[in-house]
Amino acid sequence: MRFVIIGTSAAGLAGAETARRFAPQATITLISDESHLPYSRPLLTYLLGGETTREKLFLRSPEYFRDWGFEALLGTPVTRVDPQAHEVHLADGRAIPYDRLLIASGANPRMPRIPGLELEGVFTLRHLADAERLERHLAKARRVTVVGAGAVGLKAADALSHRGLKVDLLARGAQPLSKVLDPVSARLLMEALQRLGITLHLHSWPTAVVGAGGRVTALALNDGRELPTEAVIFSVGVAPRVEFLAGTELSGPDGIPVNELMGTADPDIFAAGDCVLPRHLITGEPAAFHIWPAAVAQGEVAGANLAGAGRRYDGILPMNSLSLTGCRIITGGHLQPNTPEGEVFEELDAKTGRFKRLVFDQGRLVGATLVGEVRHAGIYFQLIAQKIPVKELPCDPRSPEFHPGRLWARPLPGAA
Amino acid sequence: MKTVIVRPERCVGCLQCRLACAVEHSQTKELVAALGEAWRPVARIAVYPGGVHLSFPNKCRHCDPAPCQAVCIAGAISRNPARGTTDIDPARCINCGMCAMACPFGVLTYAPTPKAPERRAVALKCDHCPDRQAQGLPPACVEACKVGALSWGEPAQEMAAKGRSLAQAYFAASRGVAESPEPEMIRLWRQLG
Ligand SMILES: Cc1cc2nc3c(=O)[nH]c(=O)nc-3n(C[C@H](O)[C@H](O)[C@H](O)COP(=O)(O)OP(=O)(O)OC[C@H]3O[C@@H](n4cnc5c(N)ncnc54)[C@H](O)[C@@H]3O)c2cc1C
Ligand code: SF4
Ligand code: SF4
């Protein structure tokens, strides 16, 4: 058997390692257009903030490919997949044959359609090369603007302020992380941003990047203001990397549709990670949500199924952890109940800034947000994932006495 | 592989395990000196109040496969096959909180540590006291627990032993002989309340 995997990041590596366990003899070829050894994308903002080093970015050793018996084609972009011929075509003209293919090509940043994007000082942050280019530019910059207040934008802003830069952060809506945060958590987050000295501009988006002498000098905003800046980092979402599938009908614009086995429309092609459109664990609807743990979990399922193991993916439970200086937030599942019988429980400790918000629907926990104390987050997500009715639990999650002991300790015979 | 076996039905909530854990994870490993250390020693075991006179000691289970390891974006969590533990490398941890999101037992805490002095905080959890284990000693919490709620052993053997003692208790009871599986001191303590 000859397996080919496009992508050497979260999903691709998990796929390759799992496939190896199930098929010790298979030939496994890993392809990436990046020439670096596998590294952690989420660490890029921490690298920017000086909280980790370049060498700690790399998640596998230099001997990794040899140790696992993988053939690695690094620095070689894929231009086309030919499902009929069972071949992957590379930019250097080579065609790599496969019996089964795993597409784990991830995503790339989206860019707004505005003038001035070609100016020096315009950045996105997705690849190690982006971080290195940005680093060189920041050596000469004092004032930076981050466009987009999603998780990556917020972490980038935190990192930049951490290294002493003046940071402006643009949010399109009335609050940061508008898709996943309720107003109370958002207020706690905004207070933290203020303490960090980050200037948050709400309802703001750029209409043009303004420059002089080929370099960025300002951003023109929707409200007519001109915001002076020496660098702009766009973090306004991602689009799946599926250009090389053009003409194959394997992918739509939002990603590659997959079944429970992470299989695509072609029985010999599987897909996993940021490039796919998996099902939502609670609703069962296709939902794009780009997180590392999901890419790993999907990669494991797809890798096992390359080898014919028939493993199933339960679906994606959107969740994320945001840990800024002085503010921790873990949030996941539904932000609001889907039915009118649903209920939202909120508990705010104004003194400590701790906040717990639970969303219930049809007698089950379907969403959770924790600010400040996040230690028990995993327990709530277990309850969501396992879809256990609240009335069957030994203790109500709304109770102030809800903790692991209540769930796992068996009561003594006769004890109340 | 030896592990800490928890019997919550025996826990009286005295918090000795927490104290011993914090001291073991301090720099001096001595109670009085530890109190004055620059990094406040942190316990990696939590004790939660349960039902009446019932407490629950909660610590890392060193799951295999470990959900926390699968989600760690920094490659900071690894399995130590020789010791059977999932270990966190404080030098790699970037305090992102992903592991708290994944741990189904809620056992991770985040605090500064002398093992990574340049960091504001890192993820901390039970490590089965490697320094003590190297000297042939059980983890500090086990040694501190005087009521047998925490013990150090092979899960399979302990389960077999528990099965035997339950069977004996059952036969003893069916012969009409009074049998108390509850140690005397716990019974007395419970009477106090
Ligand atoms: C700055 C930043 C911070 C983040 N922080 C977090 C976080 O804290 N928590 C979290 O859960 N998620 C975070 N994410 C998201 C997370 O990084 C992604 O969900 C994850 O990387 C997806 O993994 P993947 O394997 O699907 O794809 P990717 O990581 O995008 O990897 C795609 C792979 O495919 C290769 N490839 C793609 N196209 C081609 C081609 N045509 N030819 C050859 N090779 C190709 C690439 O080189 C790469 O190896 C962050 C992302 C960024 C950018
Ligand atoms: S931290 Fe939690 S998930 Fe990780 S090994 Fe320990 S108990 Fe398991
Ligand atoms: S907090 Fe540390 S150990 Fe936990 S997931 Fe993040 S980097 Fe890994």
Short mmCIF file of C-alpha atoms in Angstrom, two decimals, chain A:
data_model
loop_
_atom_site.label_atom_id
_atom_site.label_comp_id
_atom_site.label_asym_id
_atom_site.label_seq_id
_atom_site.Cartn_x
_atom_site.Cartn_y
_atom_site.Cartn_z
CA MET A 1 0.00 0.00 0.00
CA ARG A 2 1.17 3.48 -0.83
CA PHE A 3 -0.24 6.35 1.24
CA VAL A 4 0.38 9.97 0.32
CA ILE A 5 -0.38 12.79 2.77
CA ILE A 6 -0.51 16.45 1.76
CA GLY A 7 0.42 18.54 4.81
CA THR A 8 2.88 18.08 7.69
CA SER A 9 1.05 19.95 10.41
CA ALA A 10 -1.46 18.91 13.10
CA ALA A 11 -3.73 16.82 10.87
CA GLY A 12 -1.07 15.46 8.51
CA LEU A 13 1.26 14.24 11.25
CA ALA A 14 -1.52 12.72 13.34
CA GLY A 15 -2.72 10.98 10.17
CA ALA A 16 0.72 9.68 9.26
CA GLU A 17 1.48 8.38 12.75
CA THR A 18 -1.87 6.66 13.10
CA ALA A 19 -1.60 5.15 9.61
CA ARG A 20 1.83 3.84 10.54
CA ARG A 21 0.45 2.09 13.63
CA PHE A 22 -2.26 0.41 11.57
CA ALA A 23 -0.07 -0.36 8.55
CA PRO A 24 3.55 -0.97 9.62
CA GLN A 25 4.58 -1.99 6.10
CA ALA A 26 2.92 0.78 4.07
CA THR A 27 4.92 3.35 2.15
CA ILE A 28 3.95 6.72 3.61
CA THR A 29 4.90 9.91 1.78
CA LEU A 30 4.39 13.32 3.41
CA ILE A 31 4.33 16.45 1.25
CA SER A 32 4.56 20.07 2.37
CA ASP A 33 5.29 23.30 0.56
CA GLU A 34 7.05 24.51 3.71
CA SER A 35 10.64 23.41 3.93
CA HIS A 36 10.87 23.56 7.75
CA LEU A 37 10.53 20.56 9.98
CA PRO A 38 7.00 20.24 11.41
CA TYR A 39 6.24 23.12 13.76
CA SER A 40 3.38 24.45 15.84
CA ARG A 41 1.46 27.25 14.17
CA PRO A 42 -0.27 28.32 17.41
CA LEU A 43 3.15 29.05 18.89
CA LEU A 44 3.79 31.80 16.33
CA THR A 45 2.12 34.49 18.45
CA TYR A 46 4.11 33.31 21.47
CA LEU A 47 7.28 33.54 19.38
CA LEU A 48 6.29 37.06 18.43
CA GLY A 49 5.82 37.96 22.09
CA GLY A 50 9.16 36.46 23.04
CA GLU A 51 7.49 33.81 25.19
CA THR A 52 8.99 30.91 23.33
CA THR A 53 12.02 30.42 21.15
CA ARG A 54 12.32 29.44 17.52
CA GLU A 55 13.77 26.05 18.39
CA LYS A 56 10.83 25.21 20.69
CA LEU A 57 8.45 25.77 17.77
CA PHE A 58 9.45 22.47 16.23
CA LEU A 59 7.32 19.62 17.49
CA ARG A 60 9.34 16.74 16.07
CA SER A 61 13.04 15.94 16.04
CA PRO A 62 15.24 16.17 12.93
CA GLU A 63 15.29 12.35 12.84
CA TYR A 64 11.50 12.17 12.98
CA PHE A 65 10.79 11.17 9.37
CA ARG A 66 13.51 8.53 9.36
CA ASP A 67 12.44 7.10 12.74
CA TRP A 68 8.85 6.65 11.58
CA GLY A 69 9.83 5.42 8.14
CA PHE A 70 8.16 8.33 6.33
CA GLU A 71 9.31 9.67 3.00
CA ALA A 72 9.27 13.49 3.28
CA LEU A 73 8.95 15.85 0.34
CA LEU A 74 9.44 19.25 1.96
CA GLY A 75 9.43 22.57 0.16
CA THR A 76 7.45 21.03 -2.69
CA PRO A 77 4.04 22.63 -3.43
CA VAL A 78 1.23 20.42 -4.73
CA THR A 79 -0.38 21.91 -7.83
CA ARG A 80 -2.99 19.32 -8.72
CA VAL A 81 -4.58 16.06 -7.59
CA ASP A 82 -5.69 13.61 -10.25
CA PRO A 83 -8.15 11.15 -8.65
CA GLN A 84 -8.60 9.14 -11.89
CA ALA A 85 -4.88 8.48 -12.32
CA HIS A 86 -4.35 8.26 -8.51
CA GLU A 87 -1.58 10.87 -8.72
CA VAL A 88 -0.51 14.01 -6.91
CA HIS A 89 1.26 16.56 -9.11
CA LEU A 90 4.00 18.77 -7.72
CA ALA A 91 5.13 22.22 -8.82
CA ASP A 92 8.47 20.76 -9.93
CA GLY A 93 6.68 18.60 -12.49
CA ARG A 94 6.82 15.30 -10.63
CA ALA A 95 3.75 13.08 -10.27
CA ILE A 96 3.51 11.04 -7.05
CA PRO A 97 1.30 7.94 -7.31
CA TYR A 98 -0.90 6.86 -4.39
CA ASP A 99 -3.26 4.08 -3.43
CA ARG A 100 -4.89 6.23 -0.74
CA LEU A 101 -4.50 9.97 -0.27
CA LEU A 102 -4.98 12.14 2.82
CA ILE A 103 -5.48 15.86 2.22
CA ALA A 104 -4.43 17.83 5.31
CA SER A 105 -3.57 21.08 3.59
CA GLY A 106 -5.01 23.39 6.22
CA ALA A 107 -6.01 26.96 5.53
CA ASN A 108 -4.61 30.32 4.57
CA PRO A 109 -5.53 33.76 5.89
CA ARG A 110 -8.32 35.60 4.12
CA MET A 111 -7.61 39.13 2.96
CA PRO A 112 -10.10 41.96 2.65
CA ARG A 113 -10.52 43.45 -0.83
CA ILE A 114 -9.05 46.89 -0.19
CA PRO A 115 -6.33 48.92 -1.89
CA GLY A 116 -2.79 49.11 -0.53
CA LEU A 117 -2.23 45.46 0.37
CA GLU A 118 1.00 45.39 -1.67
CA LEU A 119 2.67 47.99 0.57
CA GLU A 120 5.63 47.04 2.73
CA GLY A 121 4.40 46.52 6.27
CA VAL A 122 1.25 44.51 5.47
CA PHE A 123 1.25 41.08 7.12
CA THR A 124 -0.73 38.01 8.00
CA LEU A 125 0.34 35.44 10.57
CA ARG A 126 -0.04 31.82 9.60
CA HIS A 127 3.34 30.43 8.56
CA LEU A 128 6.74 30.54 10.17
CA ALA A 129 7.92 32.57 7.18
CA ASP A 130 5.26 35.22 8.01
CA ALA A 131 6.52 35.47 11.58
CA GLU A 132 10.11 35.84 10.43
CA ARG A 133 9.21 38.55 7.91
CA LEU A 134 7.17 40.39 10.56
CA GLU A 135 10.01 40.12 13.05
CA ARG A 136 12.41 41.85 10.65
CA HIS A 137 9.92 44.64 10.05
CA LEU A 138 9.16 45.17 13.75
CA ALA A 139 12.79 45.96 14.43
CA LYS A 140 12.00 49.37 12.91
CA ALA A 141 8.39 49.85 14.01
CA ARG A 142 6.82 51.35 17.15
CA ARG A 143 3.16 51.34 16.31
CA VAL A 144 1.26 48.33 14.97
CA THR A 145 -2.37 47.70 14.04
CA VAL A 146 -4.05 44.30 14.24
CA VAL A 147 -7.15 43.98 12.08
CA GLY A 148 -9.61 41.43 13.45
CA ALA A 149 -10.35 40.61 17.09
CA GLY A 150 -10.67 36.85 16.83
CA ALA A 151 -8.53 34.48 18.90
CA VAL A 152 -5.44 34.88 16.72
CA GLY A 153 -5.80 38.68 16.44
CA LEU A 154 -6.17 39.00 20.20
CA LYS A 155 -3.14 36.83 20.89
CA ALA A 156 -1.09 38.74 18.34
CA ALA A 157 -2.11 42.04 19.95
CA ASP A 158 -1.19 40.71 23.39
CA ALA A 159 2.20 39.53 22.11
CA LEU A 160 2.97 42.84 20.44
CA SER A 161 2.04 44.88 23.49
CA HIS A 162 4.11 42.47 25.57
CA ARG A 163 7.18 43.56 23.64
CA GLY A 164 6.43 47.20 24.22
CA LEU A 165 4.80 48.24 20.97
CA LYS A 166 1.86 50.59 20.74
CA VAL A 167 -1.01 48.38 19.56
CA ASP A 168 -4.33 49.28 17.93
CA LEU A 169 -6.85 46.45 17.55
CA LEU A 170 -9.80 46.71 15.17
CA ALA A 171 -13.00 44.76 15.84
CA ARG A 172 -15.69 44.74 13.20
CA GLY A 173 -18.54 44.25 15.65
CA ALA A 174 -19.55 45.59 19.04
CA GLN A 175 -17.07 43.37 20.91
CA PRO A 176 -14.06 41.12 20.36
CA LEU A 177 -14.62 37.41 19.60
CA SER A 178 -18.19 38.24 18.67
CA LYS A 179 -18.97 34.74 17.39
CA VAL A 180 -18.14 32.92 20.60
CA LEU A 181 -18.34 35.35 23.52
CA ASP A 182 -21.37 36.58 25.43
CA PRO A 183 -21.42 40.28 26.44
CA VAL A 184 -20.25 39.71 30.04
CA SER A 185 -17.17 37.68 29.08
CA ALA A 186 -16.49 40.18 26.31
CA ARG A 187 -16.57 43.02 28.84
CA LEU A 188 -14.07 41.19 31.09
CA LEU A 189 -11.88 40.64 28.04
CA MET A 190 -12.10 44.30 27.02
CA GLU A 191 -11.10 45.37 30.52
CA ALA A 192 -8.07 43.11 30.26
CA LEU A 193 -7.15 44.64 26.89
CA GLN A 194 -7.38 48.07 28.44
CA ARG A 195 -5.07 47.04 31.29
CA LEU A 196 -2.61 45.82 28.67
CA GLY A 197 -2.67 49.24 27.04
CA ILE A 198 -4.13 47.91 23.79
CA THR A 199 -6.42 50.41 22.05
CA LEU A 200 -9.54 48.61 20.89
CA HIS A 201 -11.58 50.20 18.10
CA LEU A 202 -15.09 48.74 17.90
CA HIS A 203 -17.26 48.76 14.75
CA SER A 204 -14.10 49.51 12.84
CA TRP A 205 -12.66 48.09 9.68
CA PRO A 206 -10.14 49.36 7.15
CA THR A 207 -11.17 50.69 3.75
CA ALA A 208 -7.62 51.15 2.49
CA VAL A 209 -4.02 50.75 3.55
CA VAL A 210 -2.31 54.12 3.12
CA GLY A 211 1.38 54.40 2.37
CA ALA A 212 4.23 56.67 1.43
CA GLY A 213 7.37 55.58 -0.40
CA GLY A 214 6.05 52.05 -0.67
CA ARG A 215 5.64 51.67 3.10
CA VAL A 216 2.54 51.61 5.27
CA THR A 217 1.88 54.87 7.12
CA ALA A 218 -1.78 54.59 8.09
CA LEU A 219 -5.08 52.76 7.74
CA ALA A 220 -8.13 54.49 6.34
CA LEU A 221 -11.12 53.38 8.43
CA ASN A 222 -14.80 52.97 7.64
CA ASP A 223 -15.75 55.96 9.78
CA GLY A 224 -13.47 58.29 7.84
CA ARG A 225 -10.66 58.32 10.38
CA GLU A 226 -7.07 57.74 9.40
CA LEU A 227 -5.18 55.63 11.93
CA PRO A 228 -1.41 56.14 11.78
CA THR A 229 0.52 52.88 11.91
CA GLU A 230 3.82 51.37 10.82
CA ALA A 231 2.62 47.81 10.31
CA VAL A 232 -0.72 46.09 9.77
CA ILE A 233 -1.45 42.47 10.62
CA PHE A 234 -4.62 41.10 9.06
CA SER A 235 -6.33 38.40 11.06
CA VAL A 236 -9.82 38.34 9.63
CA GLY A 237 -10.35 34.61 9.22
CA VAL A 238 -9.07 31.82 7.04
CA ALA A 239 -10.01 30.06 3.82
CA PRO A 240 -9.32 26.36 3.19
CA ARG A 241 -6.30 25.60 0.98
CA VAL A 242 -7.96 23.65 -1.77
CA GLU A 243 -6.82 25.40 -4.98
CA PHE A 244 -5.07 22.22 -6.09
CA LEU A 245 -8.42 20.41 -6.09
CA ALA A 246 -9.89 22.72 -8.76
CA GLY A 247 -11.80 20.64 -11.30
CA THR A 248 -12.11 17.55 -9.06
CA GLU A 249 -15.47 18.28 -7.34
CA LEU A 250 -13.93 17.20 -4.04
CA SER A 251 -14.19 20.62 -2.44
CA GLY A 252 -16.50 23.61 -2.17
CA PRO A 253 -15.42 27.13 -1.27
CA ASP A 254 -15.83 26.53 2.51
CA GLY A 255 -13.82 23.34 2.55
CA ILE A 256 -13.84 19.67 1.67
CA PRO A 257 -17.09 17.93 2.67
CA VAL A 258 -16.34 14.71 4.57
CA ASN A 259 -18.32 11.79 5.95
CA GLU A 260 -17.97 10.26 9.44
CA LEU A 261 -14.89 8.36 8.32
CA MET A 262 -13.26 11.61 7.14
CA GLY A 263 -13.71 10.24 3.62
CA THR A 264 -14.40 12.51 0.66
CA ALA A 265 -16.49 11.98 -2.48
CA ASP A 266 -13.65 9.78 -3.75
CA PRO A 267 -13.37 6.47 -1.83
CA ASP A 268 -9.55 6.56 -1.91
CA ILE A 269 -9.22 10.15 -0.71
CA PHE A 270 -9.57 11.24 2.90
CA ALA A 271 -9.26 14.74 4.34
CA ALA A 272 -8.73 16.25 7.80
CA GLY A 273 -8.02 19.50 9.61
CA ASP A 274 -8.62 23.11 8.67
CA CYS A 275 -9.30 22.24 5.00
CA VAL A 276 -12.43 20.16 5.74
CA LEU A 277 -16.03 20.90 6.58
CA PRO A 278 -16.76 18.43 9.39
CA ARG A 279 -20.08 17.88 11.17
CA HIS A 280 -20.86 19.77 14.35
CA LEU A 281 -20.97 17.38 17.31
CA ILE A 282 -24.22 18.81 18.69
CA THR A 283 -26.18 19.88 15.62
CA GLY A 284 -24.79 17.43 13.07
CA GLU A 285 -24.60 20.26 10.53
CA PRO A 286 -21.40 20.86 8.54
CA ALA A 287 -19.41 23.51 10.43
CA ALA A 288 -16.00 25.02 9.84
CA PHE A 289 -14.12 25.75 13.06
CA HIS A 290 -10.37 25.83 12.90
CA ILE A 291 -8.68 24.47 16.00
CA TRP A 292 -5.60 22.39 16.59
CA PRO A 293 -7.23 19.64 18.73
CA ALA A 294 -9.86 19.01 16.04
CA ALA A 295 -7.17 18.80 13.35
CA VAL A 296 -5.31 16.19 15.44
CA ALA A 297 -8.45 14.18 16.19
CA GLN A 298 -9.59 14.24 12.55
CA GLY A 299 -6.08 13.35 11.38
CA GLU A 300 -6.06 10.30 13.65
CA VAL A 301 -9.38 9.09 12.28
CA ALA A 302 -8.40 9.72 8.66
CA GLY A 303 -4.99 8.07 9.17
CA ALA A 304 -6.57 4.95 10.65
CA ASN A 305 -9.02 4.82 7.74
CA LEU A 306 -6.25 5.12 5.15
CA ALA A 307 -5.32 1.69 6.47
CA GLY A 308 -8.95 0.56 6.32
CA ALA A 309 -9.62 0.60 10.08
CA GLY A 310 -13.13 2.03 9.72
CA ARG A 311 -12.84 4.50 12.61
CA ARG A 312 -15.46 7.20 13.07
CA TYR A 313 -15.18 10.88 13.93
CA ASP A 314 -17.81 12.02 16.42
CA GLY A 315 -17.93 15.57 15.07
CA ILE A 316 -16.38 18.86 15.98
CA LEU A 317 -17.15 20.53 19.28
CA PRO A 318 -16.08 24.13 18.74
CA MET A 319 -13.99 25.27 21.69
CA ASN A 320 -11.05 27.50 22.34
CA SER A 321 -8.79 28.72 25.06
CA LEU A 322 -7.62 32.30 25.14
CA SER A 323 -4.92 33.08 27.62
CA LEU A 324 -3.90 36.72 27.51
CA THR A 325 -1.78 38.45 30.09
CA GLY A 326 -4.10 38.68 33.09
CA CYS A 327 -7.13 37.13 31.42
CA ARG A 328 -8.02 33.49 30.84
CA ILE A 329 -11.09 32.46 28.89
CA ILE A 330 -12.19 29.01 27.80
CA THR A 331 -15.31 28.81 25.75
CA GLY A 332 -17.02 26.17 23.65
CA GLY A 333 -20.21 24.63 22.33
CA HIS A 334 -23.27 26.79 21.78
CA LEU A 335 -23.35 30.44 22.74
CA GLN A 336 -27.16 30.39 22.90
CA PRO A 337 -29.72 27.57 23.14
CA ASN A 338 -31.28 26.54 19.84
CA THR A 339 -34.81 26.08 21.21
CA PRO A 340 -37.02 28.41 23.28
CA GLU A 341 -36.96 25.90 26.19
CA GLY A 342 -33.24 26.44 26.53
CA GLU A 343 -31.73 28.22 29.50
CA VAL A 344 -28.61 30.25 30.17
CA PHE A 345 -27.05 30.21 33.62
CA GLU A 346 -24.58 32.93 34.55
CA GLU A 347 -22.54 33.46 37.68
CA LEU A 348 -20.23 36.44 37.97
CA ASP A 349 -17.90 37.11 40.88
CA ALA A 350 -17.36 40.83 40.36
CA LYS A 351 -14.52 40.99 42.91
CA THR A 352 -12.27 38.40 41.30
CA GLY A 353 -13.52 38.79 37.72
CA ARG A 354 -14.41 35.11 37.62
CA PHE A 355 -17.32 34.22 35.42
CA LYS A 356 -19.12 31.00 34.58
CA ARG A 357 -21.75 30.76 31.89
CA LEU A 358 -23.55 27.56 31.00
CA VAL A 359 -26.00 27.03 28.16
CA PHE A 360 -28.63 24.31 28.49
CA ASP A 361 -30.92 22.99 25.81
CA GLN A 362 -33.42 20.14 25.98
CA GLY A 363 -32.16 19.12 29.40
CA ARG A 364 -28.53 18.93 28.36
CA LEU A 365 -25.50 21.13 28.69
CA VAL A 366 -24.62 22.45 25.22
CA GLY A 367 -22.24 25.34 25.85
CA ALA A 368 -19.84 26.64 28.47
CA THR A 369 -17.75 29.76 29.02
CA LEU A 370 -15.31 30.12 31.89
CA VAL A 371 -13.38 33.28 32.65
CA GLY A 372 -10.66 33.46 35.29
CA GLU A 373 -10.80 30.01 36.87
CA VAL A 374 -10.72 27.53 33.99
CA ARG A 375 -9.43 24.41 35.69
CA HIS A 376 -12.69 22.49 35.38
CA ALA A 377 -13.35 23.40 31.76
CA GLY A 378 -12.67 19.86 30.55
CA ILE A 379 -15.40 18.49 32.80
CA TYR A 380 -18.04 20.72 31.26
CA PHE A 381 -16.90 19.79 27.76
CA GLN A 382 -17.12 16.10 28.68
CA LEU A 383 -20.71 16.63 29.75
CA ILE A 384 -21.43 18.44 26.48
CA ALA A 385 -19.69 15.82 24.32
CA GLN A 386 -21.35 12.88 26.06
CA LYS A 387 -24.77 14.59 25.85
CA ILE A 388 -25.73 13.35 29.32
CA PRO A 389 -29.09 14.71 30.51
CA VAL A 390 -28.53 17.05 33.47
CA LYS A 391 -31.09 15.24 35.61
CA GLU A 392 -29.03 12.05 35.41
CA LEU A 393 -25.99 13.74 36.90
CA PRO A 394 -25.23 13.30 40.60
CA CYS A 395 -24.95 17.10 40.93
CA ASP A 396 -26.41 19.99 38.94
CA PRO A 397 -23.73 21.93 37.02
CA ARG A 398 -25.48 25.17 38.11
CA SER A 399 -24.85 24.40 41.74
CA PRO A 400 -22.01 26.30 43.43
CA GLU A 401 -20.94 22.93 44.83
CA PHE A 402 -20.46 21.43 41.41
CA HIS A 403 -16.97 19.97 41.19
CA PRO A 404 -15.23 16.75 40.17
CA GLY A 405 -15.85 15.16 43.57
CA ARG A 406 -19.59 15.43 43.03
CA LEU A 407 -19.36 13.60 39.74
CA TRP A 408 -16.94 10.86 40.61
CA ALA A 409 -17.16 10.18 44.32
CA ARG A 410 -19.63 7.45 45.10
CA PRO A 411 -21.74 8.34 48.10
CA LEU A 412 -21.27 6.19 51.18
CA PRO A 413 -24.09 3.76 51.79
CA GLY A 414 -26.52 5.65 53.98
CA ALA A 415 -24.84 9.03 53.49
CA ALA A 416 -27.03 11.93 52.46
#
